[in-house]
Coordinates of C-alpha atoms in Angstrom, one line a residue:
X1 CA -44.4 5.0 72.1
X2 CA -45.7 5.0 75.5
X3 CA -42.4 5.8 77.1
X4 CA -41.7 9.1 79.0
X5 CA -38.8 11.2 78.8
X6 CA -36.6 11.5 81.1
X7 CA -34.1 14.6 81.4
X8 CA -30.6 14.7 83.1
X9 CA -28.3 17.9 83.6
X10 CA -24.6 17.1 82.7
X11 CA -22.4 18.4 85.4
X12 CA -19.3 17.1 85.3
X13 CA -16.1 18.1 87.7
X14 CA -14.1 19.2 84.9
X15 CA -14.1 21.8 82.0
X16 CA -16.1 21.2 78.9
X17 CA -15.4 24.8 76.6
X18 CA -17.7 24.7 73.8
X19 CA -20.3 21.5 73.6
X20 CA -20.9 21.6 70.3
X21 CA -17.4 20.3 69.3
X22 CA -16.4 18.4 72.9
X23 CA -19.9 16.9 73.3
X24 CA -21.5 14.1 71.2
X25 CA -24.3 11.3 71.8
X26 CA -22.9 7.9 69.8
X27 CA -25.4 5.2 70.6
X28 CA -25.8 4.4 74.1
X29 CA -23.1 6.5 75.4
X30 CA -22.0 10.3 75.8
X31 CA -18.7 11.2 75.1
X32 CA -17.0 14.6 76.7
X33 CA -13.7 15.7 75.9
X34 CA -12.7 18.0 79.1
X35 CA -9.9 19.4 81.0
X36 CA -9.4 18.5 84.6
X37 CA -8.6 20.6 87.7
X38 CA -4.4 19.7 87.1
X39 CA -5.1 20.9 83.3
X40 CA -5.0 17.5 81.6
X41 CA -6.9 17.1 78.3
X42 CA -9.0 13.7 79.0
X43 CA -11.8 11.9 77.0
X44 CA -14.5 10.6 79.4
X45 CA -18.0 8.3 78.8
X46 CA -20.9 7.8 80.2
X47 CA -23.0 4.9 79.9
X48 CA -26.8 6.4 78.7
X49 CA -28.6 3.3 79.1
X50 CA -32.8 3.7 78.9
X51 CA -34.7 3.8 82.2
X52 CA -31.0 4.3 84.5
X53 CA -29.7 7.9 85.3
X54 CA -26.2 8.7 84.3
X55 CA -23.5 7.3 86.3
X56 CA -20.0 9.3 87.0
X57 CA -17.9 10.0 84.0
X58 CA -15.7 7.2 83.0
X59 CA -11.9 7.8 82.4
X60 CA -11.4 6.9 79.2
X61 CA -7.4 8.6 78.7
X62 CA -5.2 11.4 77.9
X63 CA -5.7 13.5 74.7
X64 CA -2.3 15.1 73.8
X65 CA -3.7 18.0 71.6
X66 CA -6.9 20.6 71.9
X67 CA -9.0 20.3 68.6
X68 CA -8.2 23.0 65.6
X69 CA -11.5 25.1 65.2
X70 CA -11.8 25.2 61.4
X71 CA -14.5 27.9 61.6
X72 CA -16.1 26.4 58.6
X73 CA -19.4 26.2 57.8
X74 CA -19.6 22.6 57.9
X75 CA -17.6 21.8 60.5
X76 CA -18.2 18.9 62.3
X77 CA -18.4 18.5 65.8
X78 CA -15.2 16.6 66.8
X79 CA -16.2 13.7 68.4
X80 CA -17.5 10.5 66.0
X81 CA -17.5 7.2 65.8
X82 CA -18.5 4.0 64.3
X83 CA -19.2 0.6 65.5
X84 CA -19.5 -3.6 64.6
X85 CA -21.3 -6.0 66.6
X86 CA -17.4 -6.7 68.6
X87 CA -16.4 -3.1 68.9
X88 CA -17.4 0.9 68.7
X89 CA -14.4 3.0 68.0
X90 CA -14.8 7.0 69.2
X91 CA -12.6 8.9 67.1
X92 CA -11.4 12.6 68.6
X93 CA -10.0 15.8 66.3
X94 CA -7.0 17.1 67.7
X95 CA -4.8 19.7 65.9
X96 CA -2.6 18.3 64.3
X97 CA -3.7 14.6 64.7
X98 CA -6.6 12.6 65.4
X99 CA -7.1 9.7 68.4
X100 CA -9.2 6.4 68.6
X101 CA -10.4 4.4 71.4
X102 CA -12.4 1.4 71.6
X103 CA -15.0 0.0 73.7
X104 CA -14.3 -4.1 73.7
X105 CA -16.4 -5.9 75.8
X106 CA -17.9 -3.5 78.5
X107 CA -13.8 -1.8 78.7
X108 CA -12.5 1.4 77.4
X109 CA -9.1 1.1 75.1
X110 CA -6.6 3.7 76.2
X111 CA -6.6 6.5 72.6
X112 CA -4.2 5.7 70.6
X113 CA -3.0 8.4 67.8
X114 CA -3.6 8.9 64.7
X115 CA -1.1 10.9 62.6
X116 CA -3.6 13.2 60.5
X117 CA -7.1 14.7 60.6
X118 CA -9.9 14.5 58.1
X119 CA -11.0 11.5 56.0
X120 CA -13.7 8.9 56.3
X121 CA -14.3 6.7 59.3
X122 CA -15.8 3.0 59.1
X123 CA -15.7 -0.3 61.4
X124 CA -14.6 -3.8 60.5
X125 CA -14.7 -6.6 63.4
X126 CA -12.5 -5.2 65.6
X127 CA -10.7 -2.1 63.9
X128 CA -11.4 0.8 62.7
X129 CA -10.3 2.4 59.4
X130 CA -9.6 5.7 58.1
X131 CA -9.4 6.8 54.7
X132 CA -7.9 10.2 54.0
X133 CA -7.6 12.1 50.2
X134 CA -4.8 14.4 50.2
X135 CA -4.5 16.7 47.8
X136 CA -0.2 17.7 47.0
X137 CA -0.9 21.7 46.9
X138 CA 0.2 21.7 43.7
X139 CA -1.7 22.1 40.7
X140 CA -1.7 18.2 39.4
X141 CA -4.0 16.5 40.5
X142 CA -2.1 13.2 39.5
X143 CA -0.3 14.3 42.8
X144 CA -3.5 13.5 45.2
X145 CA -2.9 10.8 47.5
X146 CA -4.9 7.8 49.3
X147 CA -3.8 7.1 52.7
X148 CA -5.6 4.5 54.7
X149 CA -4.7 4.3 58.7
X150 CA -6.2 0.8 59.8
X151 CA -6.3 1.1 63.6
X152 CA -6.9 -1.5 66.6
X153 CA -6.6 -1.0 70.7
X154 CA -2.3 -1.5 69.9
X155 CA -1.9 1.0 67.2
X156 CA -2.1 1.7 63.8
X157 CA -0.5 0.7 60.2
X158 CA -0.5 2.9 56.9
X159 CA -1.0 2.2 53.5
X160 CA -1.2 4.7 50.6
X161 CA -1.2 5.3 47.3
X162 CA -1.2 8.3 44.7
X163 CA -3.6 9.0 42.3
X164 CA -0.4 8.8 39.3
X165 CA 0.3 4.8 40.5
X166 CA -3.2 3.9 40.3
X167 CA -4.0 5.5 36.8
X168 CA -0.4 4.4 35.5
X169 CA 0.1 7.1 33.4
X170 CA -3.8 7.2 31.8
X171 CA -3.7 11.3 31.9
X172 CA -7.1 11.8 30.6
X173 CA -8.6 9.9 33.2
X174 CA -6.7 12.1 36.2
X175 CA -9.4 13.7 38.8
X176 CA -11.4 16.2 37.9
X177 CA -10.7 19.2 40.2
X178 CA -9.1 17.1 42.5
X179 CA -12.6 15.2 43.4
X180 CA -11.5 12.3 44.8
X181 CA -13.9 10.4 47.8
X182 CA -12.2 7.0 49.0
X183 CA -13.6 4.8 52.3
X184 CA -12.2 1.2 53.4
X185 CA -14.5 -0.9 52.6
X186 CA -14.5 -4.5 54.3
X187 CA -10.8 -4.3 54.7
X188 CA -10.2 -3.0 50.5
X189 CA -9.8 0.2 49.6
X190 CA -12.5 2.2 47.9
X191 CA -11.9 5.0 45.8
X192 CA -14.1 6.9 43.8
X193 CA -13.4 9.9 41.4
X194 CA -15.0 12.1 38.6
X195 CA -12.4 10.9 35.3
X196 CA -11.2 14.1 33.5
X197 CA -13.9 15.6 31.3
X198 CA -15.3 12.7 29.6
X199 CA -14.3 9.5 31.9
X200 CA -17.7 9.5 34.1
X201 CA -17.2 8.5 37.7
X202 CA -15.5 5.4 38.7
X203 CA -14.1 3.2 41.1
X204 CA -11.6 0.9 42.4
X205 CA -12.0 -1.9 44.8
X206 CA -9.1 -3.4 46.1
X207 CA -6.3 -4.1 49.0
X208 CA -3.5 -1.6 49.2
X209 CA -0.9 -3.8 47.4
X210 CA -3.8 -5.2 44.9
X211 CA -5.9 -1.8 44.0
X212 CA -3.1 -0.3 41.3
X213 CA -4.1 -3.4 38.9
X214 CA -7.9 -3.5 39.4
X215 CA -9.7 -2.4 36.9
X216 CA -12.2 0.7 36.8
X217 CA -15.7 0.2 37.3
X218 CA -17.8 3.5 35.6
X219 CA -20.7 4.3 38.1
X220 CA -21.9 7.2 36.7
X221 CA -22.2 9.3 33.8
X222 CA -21.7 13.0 34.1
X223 CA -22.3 14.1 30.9
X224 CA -25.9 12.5 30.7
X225 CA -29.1 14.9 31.2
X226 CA -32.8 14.0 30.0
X227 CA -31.0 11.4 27.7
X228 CA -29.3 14.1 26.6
X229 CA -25.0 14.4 26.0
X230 CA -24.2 17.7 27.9
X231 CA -21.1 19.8 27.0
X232 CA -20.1 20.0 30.7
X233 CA -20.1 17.6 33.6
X234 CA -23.4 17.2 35.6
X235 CA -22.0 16.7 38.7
X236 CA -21.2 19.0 41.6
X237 CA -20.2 17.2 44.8
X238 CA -20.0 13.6 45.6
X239 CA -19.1 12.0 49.6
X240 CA -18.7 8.8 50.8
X241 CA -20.4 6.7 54.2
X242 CA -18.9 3.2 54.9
X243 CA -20.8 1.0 57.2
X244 CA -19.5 -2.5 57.5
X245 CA -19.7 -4.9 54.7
X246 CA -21.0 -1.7 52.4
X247 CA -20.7 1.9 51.5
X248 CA -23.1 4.5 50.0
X249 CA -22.1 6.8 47.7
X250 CA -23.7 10.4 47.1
X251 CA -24.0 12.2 44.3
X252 CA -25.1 16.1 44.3
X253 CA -25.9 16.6 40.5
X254 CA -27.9 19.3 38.6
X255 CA -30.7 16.4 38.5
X256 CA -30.9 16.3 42.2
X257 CA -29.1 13.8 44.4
X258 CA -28.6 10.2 44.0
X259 CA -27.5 7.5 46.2
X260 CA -25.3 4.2 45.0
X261 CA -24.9 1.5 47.6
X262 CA -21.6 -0.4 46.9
X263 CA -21.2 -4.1 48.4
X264 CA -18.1 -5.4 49.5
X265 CA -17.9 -7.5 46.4
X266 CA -17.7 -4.8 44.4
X267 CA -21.5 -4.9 43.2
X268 CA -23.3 -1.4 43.1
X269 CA -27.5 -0.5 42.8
X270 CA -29.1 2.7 42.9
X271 CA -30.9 3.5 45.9
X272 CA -34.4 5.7 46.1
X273 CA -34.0 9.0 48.1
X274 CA -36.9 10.1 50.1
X275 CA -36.6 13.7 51.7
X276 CA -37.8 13.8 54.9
X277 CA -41.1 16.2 55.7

């Protein structure tokens, strides 16, 4: 409470573009994504450690791609990241692919890629995990697909499956406008939709080879207001945040928002939700 605040000018010896989306703070570093004087795309840190002035960028590696500007309106900035108590991974939007690198140790991991953008970013030991929903641009949403990218300092594997294989055939139970939210969650996958009209939200829990025979778990009901049964669904956004060994789950309803924190084991409580003043 007593300690005063210090301010530092970034001025670094290359080209930065637009901060909001090349800048971010994660934890007790800054991460810049810039372009050097020879016109290579680069991913540089710098140690922000409390009481010390910045020291000079460090290299962390080449990025192969400029990030796509959705022009959204909740565009993220592109820079994010996550971290364990062995490892924090910095994840960077490209165009048409993403990269990871990881700090192990005091020492910068050179960015390896990742072949797609979007999904949901968590940290286990030493990896990183991200969970993507794809929808198939058709109109079926049996055709959406899970595709988990589990990542380390030498690469990364995939695993996927499609909404079909892990209903087996149970049409009435296939995502409601394709809203499907899935994380990794202690090295299982976690995927959570809104079942048809009258199927509630569920979940599976469950590795990649294993999740297809797991059986659903009903975390909400959607059709439930004042005690009342409502003719349509309740619900009208849900997202997903995976920290390691748990993941909260968000629902937007016309109720107001409520949290669910999911354990690794598959348990679930609702959480209070306090608004900030």
């Amino acid at each position: 409470a007593d300690a005063k605040k210090d301010t530092t000018t970034l001025k670094p010896d290359f080209r930065i573009g637009n901060y909001y989306y090349n800048a971010q703070i994660l934890w007790d570093h800054v991460l810049l994504r810039g372009v050097t004087k020879s016109d290579s795309r680069r991913l540089f840190a710098l140690n922000l450690t409390r009481g010390d002035k910045l020291g000079e960028p460090v290299d962390v590696g080449e990025l192969s791609e400029a990030g796509l500007h959705d022009y959204g309106p909740d565009e993220p900035p592109h820079i994010s990241g996550c971290r364990t108590a062995e490892v924090m991974a910095v994840r960077v939007k490209g165009y048409d692919n993403e990269f990871l690198s990881f700090l192990v140790n005091g020492h910068w991991s050179t960015p390896v890629l990742v072949p797609a953008t979007g999904g949901t970013l968590s940290c286990r030991k030493a990896d990183a995990a991200i969970t993507g929903v794809y929808p198939s641009g058709q109109d079926s949403a049996w055709k959406t697909t899970v595709e988990q990218r589990r990542c380390t300092t030498a690469g990364c594997t995939d695993d996927e499956i499609s909404m079909e294989k892990l209903l087996s055939g149970q049409l009435e139970f296939a995502p409601k406008e394709s809203r499907v939210v899935a994380a990794d969650l202690d090295g299982k996958m976690l995927v959570v939709w809104s079942a048809g009209d009258r199927g509630g939200v569920r979940m599976r829990l469950g590795t990649a080879d294993q999740i297809a025979k797991a059986e659903d778990v009903i975390l909400f009901d959607d059709l439930v207001k004042d005690g009342k049964v409502q003719s349509l669904s309740t619900l009208f956004d849900m997202r997903i945040y995976a920290r390691e060994g748990y993941a909260i789950l968000v629902l937007n309803t016309v109720s107001g928002v409520h949290a669910l924190r999911i354990g690794a084991d598959g348990k679930f409580a609702p959480l209070a939700v306090e608004w900030a003043k």
